[in-house]
Coordinates of N, CA and C in Angstrom, one line a residue:
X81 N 72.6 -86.7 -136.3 CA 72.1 -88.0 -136.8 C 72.3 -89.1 -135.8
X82 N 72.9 -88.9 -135.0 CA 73.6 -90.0 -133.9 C 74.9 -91.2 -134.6
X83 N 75.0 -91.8 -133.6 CA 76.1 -93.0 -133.7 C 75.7 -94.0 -134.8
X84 N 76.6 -94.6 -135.2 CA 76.7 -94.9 -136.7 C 76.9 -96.7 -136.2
X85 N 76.7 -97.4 -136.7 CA 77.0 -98.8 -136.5 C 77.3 -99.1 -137.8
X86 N 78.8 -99.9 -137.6 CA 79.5 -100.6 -138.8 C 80.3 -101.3 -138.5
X87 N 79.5 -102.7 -139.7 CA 80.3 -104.4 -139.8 C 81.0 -104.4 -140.9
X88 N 82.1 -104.9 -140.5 CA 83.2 -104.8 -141.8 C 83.2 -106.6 -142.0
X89 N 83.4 -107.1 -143.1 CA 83.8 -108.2 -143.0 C 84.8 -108.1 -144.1
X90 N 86.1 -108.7 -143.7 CA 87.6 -108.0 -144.3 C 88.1 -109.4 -145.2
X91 N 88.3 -109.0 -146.3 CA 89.0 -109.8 -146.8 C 90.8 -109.3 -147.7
X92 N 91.5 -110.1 -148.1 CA 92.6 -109.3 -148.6 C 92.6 -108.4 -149.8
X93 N 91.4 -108.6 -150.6 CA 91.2 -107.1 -151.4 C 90.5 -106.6 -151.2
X94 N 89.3 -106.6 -150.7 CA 88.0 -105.8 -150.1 C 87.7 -105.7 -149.4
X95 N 87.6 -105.0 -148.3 CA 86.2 -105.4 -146.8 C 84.6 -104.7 -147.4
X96 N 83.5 -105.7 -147.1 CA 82.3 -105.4 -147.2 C 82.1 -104.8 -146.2
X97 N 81.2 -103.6 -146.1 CA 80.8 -102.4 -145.1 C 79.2 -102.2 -145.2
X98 N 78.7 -102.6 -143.9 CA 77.3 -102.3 -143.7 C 77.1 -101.1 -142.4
X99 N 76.9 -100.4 -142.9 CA 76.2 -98.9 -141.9 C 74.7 -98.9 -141.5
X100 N 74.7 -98.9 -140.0 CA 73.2 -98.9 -139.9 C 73.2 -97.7 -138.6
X101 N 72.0 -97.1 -138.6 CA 71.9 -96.4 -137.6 C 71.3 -96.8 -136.2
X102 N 70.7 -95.3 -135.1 CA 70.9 -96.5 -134.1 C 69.4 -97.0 -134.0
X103 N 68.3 -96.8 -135.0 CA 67.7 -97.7 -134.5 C 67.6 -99.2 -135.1
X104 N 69.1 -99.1 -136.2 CA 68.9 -101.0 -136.8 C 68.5 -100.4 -138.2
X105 N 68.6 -99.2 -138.7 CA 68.2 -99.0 -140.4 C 69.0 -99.2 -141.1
X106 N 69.4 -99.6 -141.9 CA 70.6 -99.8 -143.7 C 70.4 -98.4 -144.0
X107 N 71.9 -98.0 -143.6 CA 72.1 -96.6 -143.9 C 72.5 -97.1 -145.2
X108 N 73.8 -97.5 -145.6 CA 74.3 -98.1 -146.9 C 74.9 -99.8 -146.7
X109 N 75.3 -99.7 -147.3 CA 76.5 -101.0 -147.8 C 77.2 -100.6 -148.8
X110 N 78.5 -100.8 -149.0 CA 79.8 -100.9 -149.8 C 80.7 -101.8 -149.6
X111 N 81.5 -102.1 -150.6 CA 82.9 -102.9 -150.8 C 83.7 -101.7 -151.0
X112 N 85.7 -101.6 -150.1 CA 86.2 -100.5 -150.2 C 87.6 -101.4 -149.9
X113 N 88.0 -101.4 -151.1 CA 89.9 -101.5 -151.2 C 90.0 -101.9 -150.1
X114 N 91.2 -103.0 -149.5 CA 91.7 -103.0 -148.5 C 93.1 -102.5 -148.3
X115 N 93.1 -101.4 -148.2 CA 94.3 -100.4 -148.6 C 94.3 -99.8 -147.7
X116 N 95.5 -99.3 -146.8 CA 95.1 -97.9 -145.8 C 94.4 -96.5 -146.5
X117 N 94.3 -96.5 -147.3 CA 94.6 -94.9 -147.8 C 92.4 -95.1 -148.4
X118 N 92.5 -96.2 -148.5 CA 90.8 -95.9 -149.1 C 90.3 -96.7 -147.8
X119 N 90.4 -97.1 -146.8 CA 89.9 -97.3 -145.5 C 90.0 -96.0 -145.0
X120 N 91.0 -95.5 -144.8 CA 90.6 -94.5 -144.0 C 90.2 -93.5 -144.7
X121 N 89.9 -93.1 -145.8 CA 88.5 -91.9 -146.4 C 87.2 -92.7 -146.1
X122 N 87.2 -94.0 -146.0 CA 85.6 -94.7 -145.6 C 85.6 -94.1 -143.8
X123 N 86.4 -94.5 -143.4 CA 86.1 -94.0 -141.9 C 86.2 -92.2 -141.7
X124 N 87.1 -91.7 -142.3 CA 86.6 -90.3 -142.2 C 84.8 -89.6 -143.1
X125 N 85.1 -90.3 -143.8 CA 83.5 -90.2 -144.5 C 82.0 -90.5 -143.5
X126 N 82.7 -91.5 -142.7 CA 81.5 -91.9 -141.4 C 81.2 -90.6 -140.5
X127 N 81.7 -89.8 -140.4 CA 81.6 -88.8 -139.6 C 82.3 -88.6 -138.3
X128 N 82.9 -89.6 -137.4 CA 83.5 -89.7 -136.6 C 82.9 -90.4 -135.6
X129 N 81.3 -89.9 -135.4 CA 80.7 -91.0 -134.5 C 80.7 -92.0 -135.1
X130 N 81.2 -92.8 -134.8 CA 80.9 -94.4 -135.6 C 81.3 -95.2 -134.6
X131 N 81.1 -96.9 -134.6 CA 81.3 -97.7 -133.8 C 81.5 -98.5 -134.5
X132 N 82.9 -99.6 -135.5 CA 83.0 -100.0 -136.0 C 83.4 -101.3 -135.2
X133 N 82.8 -102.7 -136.0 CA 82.9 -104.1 -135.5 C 83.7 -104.6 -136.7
X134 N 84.7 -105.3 -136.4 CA 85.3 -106.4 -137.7 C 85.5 -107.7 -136.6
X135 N 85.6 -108.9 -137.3 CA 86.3 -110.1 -137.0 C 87.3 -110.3 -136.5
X136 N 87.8 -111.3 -136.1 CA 89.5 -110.8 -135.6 C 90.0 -111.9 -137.0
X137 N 90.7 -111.7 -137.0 CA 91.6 -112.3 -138.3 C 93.0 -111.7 -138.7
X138 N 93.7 -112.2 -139.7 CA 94.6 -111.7 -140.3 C 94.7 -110.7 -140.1
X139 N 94.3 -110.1 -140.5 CA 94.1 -108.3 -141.1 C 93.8 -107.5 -140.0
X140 N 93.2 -107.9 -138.9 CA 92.2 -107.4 -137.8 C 93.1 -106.2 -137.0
X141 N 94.5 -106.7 -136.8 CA 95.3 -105.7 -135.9 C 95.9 -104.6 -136.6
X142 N 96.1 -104.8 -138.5 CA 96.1 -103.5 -139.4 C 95.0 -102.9 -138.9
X143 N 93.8 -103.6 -139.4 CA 92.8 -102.9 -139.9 C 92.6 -101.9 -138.7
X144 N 92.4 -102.3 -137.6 CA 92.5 -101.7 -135.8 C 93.2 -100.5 -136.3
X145 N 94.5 -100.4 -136.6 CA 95.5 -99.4 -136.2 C 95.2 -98.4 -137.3
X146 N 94.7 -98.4 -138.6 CA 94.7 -97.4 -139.8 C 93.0 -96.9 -139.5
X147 N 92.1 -97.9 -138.7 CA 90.5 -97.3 -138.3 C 90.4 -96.3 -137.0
X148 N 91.5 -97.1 -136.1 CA 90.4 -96.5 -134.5 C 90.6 -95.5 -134.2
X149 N 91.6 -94.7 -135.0 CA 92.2 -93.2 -134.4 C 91.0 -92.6 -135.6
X150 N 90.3 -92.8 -136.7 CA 89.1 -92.1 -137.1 C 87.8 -92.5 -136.4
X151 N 87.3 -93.1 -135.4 CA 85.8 -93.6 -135.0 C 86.1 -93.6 -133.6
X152 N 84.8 -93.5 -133.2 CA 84.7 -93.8 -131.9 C 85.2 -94.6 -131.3
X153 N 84.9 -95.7 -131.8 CA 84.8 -96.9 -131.1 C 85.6 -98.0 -132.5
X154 N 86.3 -99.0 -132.1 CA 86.9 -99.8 -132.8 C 86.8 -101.1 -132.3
X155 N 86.1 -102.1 -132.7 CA 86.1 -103.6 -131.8 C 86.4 -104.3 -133.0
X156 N 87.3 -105.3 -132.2 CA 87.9 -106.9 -132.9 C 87.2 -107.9 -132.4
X157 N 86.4 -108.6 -132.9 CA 85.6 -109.4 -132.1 C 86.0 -111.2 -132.5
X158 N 85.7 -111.6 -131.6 CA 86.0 -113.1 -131.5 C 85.2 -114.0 -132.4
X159 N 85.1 -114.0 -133.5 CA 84.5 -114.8 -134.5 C 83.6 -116.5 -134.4
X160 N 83.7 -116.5 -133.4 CA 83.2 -118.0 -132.8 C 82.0 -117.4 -131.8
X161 N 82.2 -116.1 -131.2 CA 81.3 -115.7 -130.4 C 79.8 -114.9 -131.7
X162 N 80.4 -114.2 -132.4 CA 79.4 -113.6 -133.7 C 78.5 -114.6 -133.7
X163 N 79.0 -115.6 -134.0 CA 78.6 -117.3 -135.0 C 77.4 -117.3 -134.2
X164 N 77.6 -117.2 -132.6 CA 76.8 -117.9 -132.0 C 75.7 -117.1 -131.3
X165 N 75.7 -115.5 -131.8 CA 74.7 -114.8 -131.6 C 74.2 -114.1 -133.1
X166 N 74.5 -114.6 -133.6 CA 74.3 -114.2 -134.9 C 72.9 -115.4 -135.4
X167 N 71.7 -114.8 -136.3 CA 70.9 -115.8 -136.9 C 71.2 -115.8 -138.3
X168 N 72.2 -116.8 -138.2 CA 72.5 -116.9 -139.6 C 71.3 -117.7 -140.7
X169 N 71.2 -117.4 -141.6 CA 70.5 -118.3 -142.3 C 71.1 -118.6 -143.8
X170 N 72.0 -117.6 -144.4 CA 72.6 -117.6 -145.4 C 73.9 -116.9 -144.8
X171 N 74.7 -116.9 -145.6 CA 76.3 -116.6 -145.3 C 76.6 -115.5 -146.7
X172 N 77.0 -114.3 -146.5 CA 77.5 -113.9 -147.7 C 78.5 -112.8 -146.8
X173 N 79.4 -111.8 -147.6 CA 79.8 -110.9 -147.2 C 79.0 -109.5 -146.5
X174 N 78.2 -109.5 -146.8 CA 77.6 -108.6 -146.8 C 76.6 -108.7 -145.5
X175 N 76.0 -109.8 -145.5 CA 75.3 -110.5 -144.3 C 76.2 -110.5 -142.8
X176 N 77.8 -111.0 -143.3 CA 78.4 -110.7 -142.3 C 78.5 -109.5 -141.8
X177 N 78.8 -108.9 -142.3 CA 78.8 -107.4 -142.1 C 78.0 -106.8 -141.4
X178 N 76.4 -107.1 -141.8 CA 75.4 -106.7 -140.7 C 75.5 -107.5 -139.7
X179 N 75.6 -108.6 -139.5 CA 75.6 -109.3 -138.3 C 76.2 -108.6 -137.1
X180 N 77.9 -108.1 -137.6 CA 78.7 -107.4 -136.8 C 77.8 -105.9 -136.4
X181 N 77.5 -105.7 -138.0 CA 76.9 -103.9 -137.6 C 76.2 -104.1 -136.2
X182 N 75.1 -104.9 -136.2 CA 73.6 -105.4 -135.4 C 74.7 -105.3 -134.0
X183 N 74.7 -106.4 -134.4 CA 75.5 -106.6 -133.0 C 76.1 -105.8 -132.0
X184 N 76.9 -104.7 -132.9 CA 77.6 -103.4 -132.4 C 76.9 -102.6 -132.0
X185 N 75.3 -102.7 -132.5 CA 73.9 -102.1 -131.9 C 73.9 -102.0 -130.6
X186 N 73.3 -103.7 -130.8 CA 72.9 -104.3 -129.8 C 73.6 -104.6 -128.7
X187 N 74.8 -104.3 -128.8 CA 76.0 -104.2 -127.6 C 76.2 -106.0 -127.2
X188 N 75.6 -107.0 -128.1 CA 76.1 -108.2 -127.9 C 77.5 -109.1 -128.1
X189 N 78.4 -108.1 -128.6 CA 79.3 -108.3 -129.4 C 80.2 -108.9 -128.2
X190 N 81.8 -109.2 -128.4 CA 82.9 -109.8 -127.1 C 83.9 -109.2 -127.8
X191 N 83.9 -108.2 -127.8 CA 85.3 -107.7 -128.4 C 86.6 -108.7 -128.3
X192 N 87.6 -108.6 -128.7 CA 88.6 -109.3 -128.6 C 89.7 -108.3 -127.6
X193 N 89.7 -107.1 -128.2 CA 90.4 -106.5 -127.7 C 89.6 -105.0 -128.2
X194 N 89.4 -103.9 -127.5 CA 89.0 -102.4 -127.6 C 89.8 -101.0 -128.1
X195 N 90.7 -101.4 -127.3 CA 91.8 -99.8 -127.4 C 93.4 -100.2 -127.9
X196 N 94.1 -99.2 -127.6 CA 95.5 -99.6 -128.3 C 96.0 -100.3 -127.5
X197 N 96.1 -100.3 -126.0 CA 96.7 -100.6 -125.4 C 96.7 -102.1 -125.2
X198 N 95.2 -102.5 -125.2 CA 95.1 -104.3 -125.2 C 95.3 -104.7 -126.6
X199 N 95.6 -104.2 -128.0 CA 96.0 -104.4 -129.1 C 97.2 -105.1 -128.8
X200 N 97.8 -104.0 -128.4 CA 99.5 -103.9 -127.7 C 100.1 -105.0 -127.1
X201 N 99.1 -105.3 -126.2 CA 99.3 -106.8 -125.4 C 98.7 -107.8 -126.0
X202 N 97.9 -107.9 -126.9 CA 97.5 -109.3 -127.8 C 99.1 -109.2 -128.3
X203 N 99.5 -108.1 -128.9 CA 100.8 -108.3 -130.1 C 101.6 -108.8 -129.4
X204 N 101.8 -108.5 -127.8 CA 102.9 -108.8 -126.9 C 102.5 -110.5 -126.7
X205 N 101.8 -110.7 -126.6 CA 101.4 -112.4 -126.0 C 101.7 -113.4 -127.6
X206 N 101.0 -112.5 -128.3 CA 101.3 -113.8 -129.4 C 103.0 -113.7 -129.7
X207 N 104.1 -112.6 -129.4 CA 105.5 -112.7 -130.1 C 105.6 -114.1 -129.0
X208 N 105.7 -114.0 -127.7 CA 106.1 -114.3 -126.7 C 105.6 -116.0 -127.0
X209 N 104.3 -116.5 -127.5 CA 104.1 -117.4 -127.2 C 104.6 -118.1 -128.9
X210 N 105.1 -116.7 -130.0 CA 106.0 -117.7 -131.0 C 107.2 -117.9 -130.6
X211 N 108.0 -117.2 -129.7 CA 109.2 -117.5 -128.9 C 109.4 -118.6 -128.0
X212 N 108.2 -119.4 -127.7 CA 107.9 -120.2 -126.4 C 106.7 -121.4 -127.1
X213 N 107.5 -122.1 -128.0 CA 106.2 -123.2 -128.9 C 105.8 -123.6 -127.8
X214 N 107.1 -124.5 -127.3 CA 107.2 -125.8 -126.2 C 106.3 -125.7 -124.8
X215 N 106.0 -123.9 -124.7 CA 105.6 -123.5 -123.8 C 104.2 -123.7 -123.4
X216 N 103.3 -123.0 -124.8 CA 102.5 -122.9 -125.0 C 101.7 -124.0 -125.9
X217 N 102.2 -125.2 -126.4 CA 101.9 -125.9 -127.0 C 101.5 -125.9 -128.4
X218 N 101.8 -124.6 -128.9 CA 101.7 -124.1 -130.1 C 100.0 -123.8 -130.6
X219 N 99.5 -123.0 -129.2 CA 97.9 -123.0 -129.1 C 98.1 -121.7 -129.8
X220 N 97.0 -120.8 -130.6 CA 96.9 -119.5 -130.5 C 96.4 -118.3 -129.5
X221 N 96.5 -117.4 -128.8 CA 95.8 -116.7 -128.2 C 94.9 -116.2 -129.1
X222 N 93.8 -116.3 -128.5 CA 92.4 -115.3 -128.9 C 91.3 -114.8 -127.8

């Protein structure tokens, strides 16, 4: 069937999920617990080709670590960058969702970070720069 495209838009009880294929079709949409244990039967259910996009946020570096070892591909994306390739016209969950899915299509996305290893080093810069207010002026990395 090919590579799977999916926008998660995560909130603390649900993430909305839009699946499209690769030419841009609404395979489905769902809402799925934000729980490790019913995320990852949604990612094993994808089949494994998958290319999943979420936001970066709160949740983003869980969500990263219980998704990318089931999909292909796992991107955190910079949420200011979405905004601004995104045609928004209405705002819902589910819209976001495709936005990201599209995107992850379309290869327009900015990931924030890709694999474990630069997860690893976002985790490492943000302890470093709560250790170091004075340092860093109390900016966040993103």
């Amino acid at each position: 069937m090919g590579t799977k495209y999916v926008g998660g838009d995560v909130h603390s009880q649900f993430t909305a999920f839009v699946v499209l294929d690769c030419e841009g079709k609404l395979l489905f949409q769902t809402e799925v617990p934000t729980r490790a244990a019913e995320l990852e039967s949604f990612a094993q259910s994808l089949g494994g080709d998958a290319c999943v996009a979420v936001e970066e946020g709160t949740q983003a570096l869980w969500l990263f670590g219980v998704m990318n070892p089931l999909v292909r591909e796992m991107m955190v994306c910079d949420p200011r960058h979405v905004a601004q390739v995104a045609n928004r016209v209405c705002k819902s969950d589910f819209r976001d969702a495709w936005e990201l899915a599209e995107g992850a299509r379309a290869g327009v996305l900015r990931p924030v970070y890709k694999g474990y290893s630069e997860a690893v080093k976002v985790v490492h810069q943000m302890g470093v720069m709560a250790s170091c207010p004075g340092m860093y002026g109390g900016r966040r990395v993103a």
